[in-house]
Amino acid sequence: MTFNKSFRYQVFEKASLARNFEEEVIANVKNKNIKIPVYVSAGQEFIASTIATICNQKKIKPLIFGQHRCHSTYLTFGGDKAKLIDELLQKKTGCTQGMGGSASIHSKKINMHGHDGLMGSNGPIGVGACYATKKPTIIFLGDAAAEEDYVLGALGWASTKNLPLLVVVEDNNFSILTEKKVRRNWEMSDVAKAFKMKGFNLDDNPMTISKYSKFFFKQPCLLNINTNRIYWHSGSGKDSDKTFDRYKSEKKLLGTRADLIDYKTKKLIKNLWKKHLEK
């Protein structure tokens, strides 16, 4: 694979879809069209966007196990936008028939398995599915979920059985409002290495993530990807208006074409939300 400017635009297109979708989610939370708790991925979308683009290039359709803040995972791996809108509006036409909500997104089409709500439980469940099927599998965790004991035990098993597993820790430094330094003095990449897995600590720049794709699904691999959330847990507020935003940085770097992608995507998503709100 080559990770050139074309690759970067492909990633940006997916990230634009995720970001514009999430901005509409926040708008509809504020105007009370959405009445359930939401866990938006705004600020973190380049992680799923980059990995989904790499999987597309490798022609790999992995099993996907996400938890909260997984809208970007669903969308960038090809989930139905309309079904996600209806899910957040609690309609039977939603991706989990309006019963799963924001944190339990499911799609047979893209091999994404809905989360049960217990923080970190997708870790051992994903490892079990990978062990049973031997199929390429991705588990997405938050930095707090990764601390759960059953996640750590599952990683040990994955390493022992040399599974084709990619564990992605979306490390935004917070468990709700508690910073990581208050909770622990170690990194998940070091834990992975202790289990004799490939373990890396990196940022969410798509070119940085792409450097590690040579390890994907050949052996157990954990990426602890440092990122920044734009909105709080449940999408109820912001940490700071000065929070670094990868989306704005990439958009500026890629220039006019990225502006056009963003404009078209924003229009598409706004119209789609309008249509489903009027149904």
Coordinates of N, CA and C in Angstrom, one line a residue, residues 29-200:
V29 N -29.7 17.2 19.9 CA -29.8 17.0 21.4 C -30.2 18.3 22.0
K30 N -29.6 19.4 21.5 CA -29.9 20.7 22.1 C -31.3 21.2 21.8
N31 N -31.9 20.8 20.6 CA -33.3 21.2 20.4 C -34.3 20.1 20.8
K32 N -33.7 19.1 21.5 CA -34.6 18.1 22.1 C -35.3 17.1 21.1
N33 N -34.8 17.0 19.9 CA -35.3 16.0 19.0 C -34.7 14.6 19.4
I34 N -33.5 14.6 19.9 CA -33.0 13.4 20.5 C -33.1 13.4 22.0
K35 N -33.8 12.4 22.5 CA -34.2 12.4 23.9 C -33.4 11.3 24.7
I36 N -32.4 10.7 24.1 CA -31.6 9.6 24.8 C -30.2 10.1 25.0
P37 N -29.5 9.5 25.9 CA -28.0 9.9 26.1 C -27.3 9.5 24.8
V38 N -26.4 10.4 24.4 CA -25.6 10.2 23.2 C -24.1 10.3 23.5
Y39 N -23.3 9.5 22.8 CA -21.8 9.4 23.1 C -21.1 9.7 21.7
V40 N -20.9 11.0 21.5 CA -20.4 11.3 20.2 C -18.9 11.2 20.0
S41 N -18.5 10.9 18.8 CA -17.0 10.7 18.5 C -16.3 11.9 18.0
A42 N -17.0 13.0 18.0 CA -16.3 14.2 17.4 C -15.0 14.5 18.1
G43 N -14.0 14.7 17.3 CA -12.6 14.9 17.8 C -11.8 13.7 17.7
Q44 N -12.4 12.5 17.7 CA -11.7 11.2 17.6 C -11.9 10.5 16.3
E45 N -12.6 11.1 15.4 CA -13.0 10.4 14.2 C -11.9 9.9 13.2
F46 N -10.7 10.5 13.4 CA -9.6 10.1 12.5 C -9.1 8.7 12.8
I47 N -9.4 8.3 14.0 CA -8.9 6.9 14.3 C -9.7 5.9 13.5
A48 N -11.0 5.9 13.6 CA -11.8 4.9 12.8 C -11.7 5.2 11.3
S49 N -11.6 6.4 10.9 CA -11.5 6.8 9.5 C -10.3 6.2 8.9
T50 N -9.1 6.3 9.6 CA -7.9 5.8 9.1 C -7.9 4.3 9.0
I51 N -8.3 3.7 10.1 CA -8.3 2.2 10.1 C -9.2 1.6 9.1
A52 N -10.4 2.2 8.9 CA -11.4 1.8 7.9 C -10.8 1.9 6.5
T53 N -10.1 3.0 6.3 CA -9.5 3.2 4.9 C -8.4 2.1 4.7
I54 N -7.6 1.8 5.7 CA -6.6 0.8 5.6 C -7.2 -0.6 5.3
C55 N -8.3 -0.9 6.0 CA -9.0 -2.2 5.8 C -9.5 -2.2 4.4
N56 N -10.1 -1.1 3.9 CA -10.6 -1.1 2.5 C -9.5 -1.4 1.5
Q57 N -8.3 -0.8 1.7 CA -7.2 -1.0 0.8 C -6.7 -2.4 0.9
K58 N -6.7 -3.0 2.1 CA -6.2 -4.4 2.2 C -7.3 -5.4 1.8
K59 N -8.5 -4.9 1.5 CA -9.7 -5.7 1.2 C -10.0 -6.7 2.3
I60 N -10.0 -6.2 3.6 CA -10.3 -6.9 4.8 C -11.6 -6.4 5.3
K61 N -12.5 -7.3 5.6 CA -13.7 -6.9 6.3 C -13.8 -7.6 7.7
P62 N -13.2 -6.8 8.7 CA -13.0 -7.4 10.0 C -14.3 -7.5 10.8
L63 N -14.3 -8.4 11.8 CA -15.3 -8.3 12.9 C -15.0 -7.1 13.7
I64 N -16.1 -6.3 14.0 CA -15.9 -5.0 14.7 C -16.7 -5.1 16.1
F65 N -15.9 -4.7 17.1 CA -16.6 -4.7 18.5 C -16.3 -3.3 19.0
G66 N -17.3 -2.4 19.0 CA -17.2 -1.1 19.6 C -18.0 -0.9 20.9
Q67 N -17.9 0.2 21.5 CA -18.7 0.5 22.6 C -19.2 1.9 22.5
H68 N -19.2 2.7 23.6 CA -19.7 4.1 23.4 C -18.7 4.9 22.6
R69 N -19.2 6.0 22.1 CA -18.4 6.9 21.1 C -18.1 6.1 19.9
C70 N -19.0 5.3 19.4 CA -18.7 4.5 18.3 C -19.5 4.9 17.0
H71 N -20.1 6.0 17.0 CA -20.8 6.5 15.7 C -19.8 6.5 14.6
S72 N -18.6 7.1 14.8 CA -17.6 7.2 13.7 C -17.2 5.8 13.2
T73 N -17.1 4.8 14.1 CA -16.7 3.5 13.7 C -17.8 2.9 12.8
Y74 N -19.0 3.0 13.2 CA -20.1 2.5 12.4 C -20.2 3.2 11.0
L75 N -20.0 4.5 11.0 CA -20.2 5.3 9.7 C -19.0 5.1 8.8
T76 N -17.8 5.1 9.3 CA -16.6 5.0 8.5 C -16.4 3.6 7.9
F77 N -16.9 2.6 8.6 CA -16.8 1.2 8.1 C -18.0 0.9 7.1
G78 N -18.8 1.8 6.9 CA -19.9 1.6 5.9 C -21.3 1.4 6.4
G79 N -21.5 1.8 7.7 CA -22.8 1.6 8.3 C -23.8 2.6 7.6
D80 N -25.1 2.2 7.6 CA -26.2 2.9 7.0 C -26.5 4.2 7.8
K81 N -26.3 5.4 7.2 CA -26.4 6.7 7.9 C -27.9 6.8 8.4
A82 N -28.8 6.5 7.5 CA -30.2 6.7 7.8 C -30.7 5.8 9.0
K83 N -30.1 4.6 9.1 CA -30.5 3.7 10.2 C -29.9 4.2 11.5
L84 N -28.8 4.9 11.4 CA -28.2 5.4 12.7 C -29.0 6.6 13.1
I85 N -29.5 7.4 12.2 CA -30.3 8.6 12.6 C -31.6 8.1 13.2
D86 N -32.2 7.1 12.6 CA -33.5 6.5 13.2 C -33.2 5.9 14.5
E87 N -32.1 5.3 14.7 CA -31.7 4.7 16.0 C -31.7 5.7 17.1
L88 N -31.1 6.8 16.8 CA -31.0 7.9 17.8 C -32.3 8.6 18.0
L89 N -33.2 8.5 17.1 CA -34.6 9.0 17.2 C -35.5 7.9 17.8
Q90 N -35.0 6.8 18.2 CA -35.7 5.7 18.8 C -36.8 5.1 17.9
K91 N -36.5 5.0 16.6 CA -37.5 4.5 15.7 C -37.2 3.0 15.4
K92 N -38.2 2.2 15.1 CA -38.0 0.8 14.8 C -37.2 0.6 13.6
T93 N -37.1 1.6 12.7 CA -36.2 1.4 11.5 C -34.8 1.7 11.8
G94 N -34.4 1.9 13.1 CA -33.0 2.1 13.5 C -32.2 0.9 13.3
C95 N -30.9 1.0 13.4 CA -30.0 -0.1 13.2 C -30.1 -1.2 14.3
T96 N -30.6 -0.8 15.4 CA -31.0 -1.9 16.4 C -32.4 -1.7 16.9
Q97 N -33.2 -1.4 15.9 CA -34.7 -1.3 16.0 C -35.1 -0.3 17.1
G98 N -34.3 0.8 17.3 CA -34.6 1.8 18.2 C -34.4 1.5 19.6
M99 N -33.8 0.3 19.9 CA -33.7 -0.2 21.3 C -32.3 -0.1 21.8
G100 N -31.3 0.0 21.0 CA -29.9 0.0 21.4 C -29.4 1.3 21.8
G101 N -29.9 2.4 21.1 CA -29.4 3.7 21.4 C -28.0 4.0 20.8
S102 N -27.4 5.0 21.3 CA -26.1 5.5 20.8 C -25.0 4.6 21.1
A103 N -25.0 3.9 22.2 CA -23.8 3.1 22.6 C -23.9 1.6 22.2
S104 N -25.0 1.2 21.6 CA -25.1 -0.3 21.3 C -25.4 -0.5 19.8
I105 N -24.6 0.1 19.0 CA -24.9 0.1 17.5 C -24.5 -1.3 16.9
H106 N -25.4 -1.8 16.1 CA -25.2 -3.1 15.5 C -25.4 -3.1 14.0
S107 N -24.7 -3.8 13.3 CA -24.9 -3.9 11.8 C -24.3 -5.2 11.3
K108 N -25.2 -6.1 10.8 CA -24.7 -7.4 10.2 C -23.9 -7.1 8.9
K109 N -24.4 -6.0 8.2 CA -23.8 -5.7 6.9 C -22.3 -5.4 7.1
I110 N -21.9 -4.7 8.1 CA -20.5 -4.4 8.3 C -19.8 -5.2 9.4
N111 N -20.4 -6.2 9.8 CA -19.9 -7.1 10.9 C -19.6 -6.4 12.2
M112 N -20.4 -5.4 12.5 CA -20.3 -4.6 13.7 C -21.3 -5.2 14.8
H113 N -20.8 -5.6 15.9 CA -21.6 -6.2 16.9 C -21.9 -5.2 18.0
G114 N -23.2 -5.1 18.4 CA -23.6 -4.2 19.4 C -23.1 -4.4 20.7
H115 N -22.8 -3.3 21.5 CA -22.3 -3.4 22.8 C -23.4 -3.6 23.8
D116 N -23.1 -4.4 24.9 CA -24.1 -4.6 25.9 C -24.3 -3.6 27.0
G117 N -23.4 -2.6 27.0 CA -23.5 -1.5 28.0 C -22.5 -1.7 29.2
L118 N -22.0 -2.9 29.4 CA -21.0 -3.0 30.5 C -19.6 -2.6 30.0
M119 N -19.0 -1.6 30.6 CA -17.8 -1.0 30.1 C -16.7 -2.0 30.0
G120 N -16.2 -2.1 28.7 CA -15.1 -3.0 28.5 C -15.4 -4.4 28.1
S121 N -16.7 -4.7 28.2 CA -17.1 -6.1 28.0 C -16.9 -6.6 26.5
N122 N -16.8 -5.6 25.6 CA -16.6 -5.9 24.2 C -15.1 -6.5 24.0
G123 N -14.3 -6.2 25.0 CA -12.9 -6.8 25.0 C -12.9 -8.3 25.0
P124 N -13.3 -8.9 26.1 CA -13.4 -10.4 26.1 C -14.3 -11.0 25.0
I125 N -15.4 -10.3 24.8 CA -16.3 -10.9 23.8 C -15.7 -10.9 22.4
G126 N -15.0 -9.8 22.1 CA -14.3 -9.7 20.8 C -13.2 -10.7 20.7
V127 N -12.4 -10.9 21.8 CA -11.4 -11.9 21.8 C -12.0 -13.3 21.5
G128 N -13.1 -13.6 22.2 CA -13.7 -14.9 22.1 C -14.2 -15.1 20.6
A129 N -14.7 -14.1 20.0 CA -15.2 -14.2 18.6 C -14.0 -14.4 17.7
C130 N -12.9 -13.7 17.9 CA -11.7 -13.9 17.1 C -11.1 -15.3 17.3
Y131 N -11.1 -15.8 18.5 CA -10.6 -17.1 18.8 C -11.5 -18.2 18.1
A132 N -12.8 -18.0 18.1 CA -13.7 -19.0 17.5 C -13.7 -19.0 16.0
T133 N -13.5 -17.8 15.4 CA -13.6 -17.7 14.0 C -12.3 -17.6 13.3
K134 N -11.3 -17.2 14.0 CA -9.9 -16.9 13.4 C -10.0 -15.8 12.4
K135 N -11.0 -15.0 12.4 CA -11.2 -13.9 11.4 C -10.5 -12.6 12.0
P136 N -10.0 -11.8 11.1 CA -9.5 -10.5 11.5 C -10.6 -9.7 12.4
T137 N -10.1 -9.2 13.5 CA -11.1 -8.6 14.5 C -10.5 -7.3 15.0
I138 N -11.4 -6.3 15.2 CA -11.0 -5.1 15.8 C -11.8 -4.8 17.0
I139 N -11.2 -4.5 18.1 CA -11.9 -4.1 19.3 C -11.5 -2.7 19.6
F140 N -12.6 -1.8 19.7 CA -12.4 -0.4 20.0 C -12.7 -0.2 21.5
L141 N -11.8 0.4 22.2 CA -12.0 0.6 23.7 C -11.6 2.1 24.0
G142 N -12.2 2.6 25.0 CA -11.8 3.9 25.6 C -10.7 3.6 26.6
D143 N -9.9 4.7 27.0 CA -8.8 4.5 27.9 C -9.2 4.0 29.3
A144 N -10.5 4.3 29.7 CA -10.9 3.8 31.0 C -11.4 2.4 30.8
A145 N -12.1 2.1 29.8 CA -12.6 0.7 29.6 C -11.4 -0.3 29.5
A146 N -10.3 0.1 28.9 CA -9.1 -0.7 28.8 C -8.6 -1.1 30.2
E147 N -8.9 -0.4 31.2 CA -8.4 -0.7 32.6 C -9.2 -1.9 33.3
E148 N -10.3 -2.3 32.7 CA -11.1 -3.3 33.3 C -10.3 -4.6 33.4
D149 N -10.5 -5.4 34.5 CA -9.7 -6.6 34.6 C -10.0 -7.6 33.6
Y150 N -11.2 -7.8 33.1 CA -11.5 -8.8 32.1 C -11.0 -8.4 30.8
V151 N -10.7 -7.1 30.5 CA -10.1 -6.7 29.3 C -8.6 -7.2 29.3
L152 N -7.9 -7.0 30.4 CA -6.6 -7.4 30.6 C -6.4 -8.9 30.4
G153 N -7.3 -9.7 31.1 CA -7.3 -11.1 31.0 C -7.5 -11.6 29.5
A154 N -8.4 -10.9 28.8 CA -8.6 -11.2 27.4 C -7.4 -11.0 26.5
L155 N -6.7 -9.9 26.8 CA -5.5 -9.6 26.0 C -4.4 -10.7 26.2
G156 N -4.3 -11.2 27.5 CA -3.4 -12.3 27.7 C -3.7 -13.5 26.9
W157 N -5.0 -13.8 26.8 CA -5.4 -15.0 26.1 C -5.2 -14.8 24.6
A158 N -5.5 -13.6 24.1 CA -5.3 -13.3 22.7 C -3.8 -13.4 22.3
S159 N -2.9 -13.0 23.2 CA -1.5 -13.1 22.9 C -1.1 -14.6 22.9
T160 N -1.6 -15.3 23.9 CA -1.2 -16.8 24.0 C -1.6 -17.5 22.8
K161 N -2.8 -17.2 22.2 CA -3.3 -17.9 21.1 C -2.9 -17.3 19.7
N162 N -2.1 -16.2 19.8 CA -1.6 -15.5 18.6 C -2.7 -15.2 17.6
L163 N -3.8 -14.5 18.1 CA -5.0 -14.2 17.3 C -4.8 -13.1 16.3
P164 N -5.5 -13.0 15.2 CA -5.4 -11.9 14.3 C -6.3 -10.7 14.8
L165 N -5.8 -10.2 15.9 CA -6.6 -9.2 16.6 C -5.9 -7.8 16.6
L166 N -6.7 -6.8 16.4 CA -6.3 -5.4 16.6 C -7.1 -4.7 17.7
V167 N -6.4 -4.3 18.7 CA -7.1 -3.6 19.8 C -6.8 -2.1 19.7
V168 N -7.8 -1.3 19.6 CA -7.6 0.1 19.4 C -8.1 0.9 20.6
V169 N -7.2 1.5 21.4 CA -7.6 2.2 22.6 C -7.7 3.7 22.1
E170 N -8.9 4.2 22.1 CA -9.1 5.7 21.8 C -8.9 6.5 23.1
D171 N -7.7 6.9 23.3 CA -7.2 7.5 24.5 C -7.4 9.0 24.5
N172 N -8.6 9.4 25.0 CA -8.8 10.9 25.1 C -8.5 11.5 26.5
N173 N -7.9 10.6 27.3 CA -7.4 11.1 28.6 C -8.4 11.2 29.7
F174 N -9.7 10.9 29.4 CA -10.7 11.1 30.4 C -11.6 9.9 30.6
S175 N -12.0 9.6 31.8 CA -13.1 8.7 32.2 C -14.2 9.6 32.7
I176 N -15.1 9.9 31.8 CA -16.1 11.0 32.1 C -15.3 12.3 32.3
L177 N -15.0 12.7 33.6 CA -14.3 13.9 33.8 C -13.0 13.7 34.6
T178 N -12.6 12.4 34.8 CA -11.4 12.1 35.6 C -10.3 11.8 34.7
E179 N -9.2 12.6 34.8 CA -8.0 12.5 33.9 C -7.3 11.1 34.2
K180 N -6.6 10.7 33.2 CA -5.9 9.4 33.3 C -4.8 9.4 34.4
K181 N -4.1 10.5 34.6 CA -3.1 10.6 35.6 C -3.6 10.4 37.0
V182 N -4.9 10.6 37.2 CA -5.5 10.4 38.5 C -5.8 8.9 38.7
R183 N -6.0 8.2 37.6 CA -6.5 6.8 37.6 C -5.3 5.8 37.6
R184 N -4.2 6.1 36.9 CA -3.1 5.1 36.8 C -1.8 5.8 36.4
N185 N -0.7 5.1 36.5 CA 0.6 5.6 36.2 C 1.3 4.7 35.1
W186 N 0.5 4.0 34.3 CA 1.0 3.1 33.3 C 0.2 3.3 32.0
E187 N 0.8 2.8 30.9 CA 0.1 3.0 29.6 C -0.3 1.6 29.0
M188 N -1.3 1.6 28.3 CA -1.8 0.3 27.7 C -0.8 -0.3 26.7
S189 N 0.0 0.5 26.1 CA 1.0 -0.1 25.2 C 2.0 -0.9 25.9
D190 N 2.3 -0.5 27.1 CA 3.3 -1.2 28.0 C 2.7 -2.5 28.5
V191 N 1.4 -2.5 28.8 CA 0.7 -3.7 29.2 C 0.7 -4.7 28.1
A192 N 0.4 -4.2 26.9 CA 0.4 -5.1 25.7 C 1.8 -5.8 25.5
K193 N 2.8 -5.0 25.7 CA 4.2 -5.6 25.5 C 4.5 -6.6 26.6
A194 N 3.9 -6.3 27.8 CA 4.1 -7.3 28.9 C 3.4 -8.6 28.6
F195 N 2.4 -8.6 27.8 CA 1.7 -9.8 27.4 C 2.3 -10.4 26.1
K196 N 3.4 -9.8 25.7 CA 4.2 -10.2 24.5 C 3.3 -10.0 23.2
M197 N 2.5 -8.9 23.3 CA 1.8 -8.5 22.1 C 2.6 -7.3 21.5
K198 N 2.3 -7.0 20.2 CA 2.8 -5.7 19.7 C 2.0 -4.6 20.4
G199 N 2.7 -3.6 20.9 CA 2.0 -2.5 21.6 C 2.7 -1.2 21.3
F200 N 1.8 -0.2 20.9 CA 2.4 1.1 20.4 C 1.6 2.2 21.0

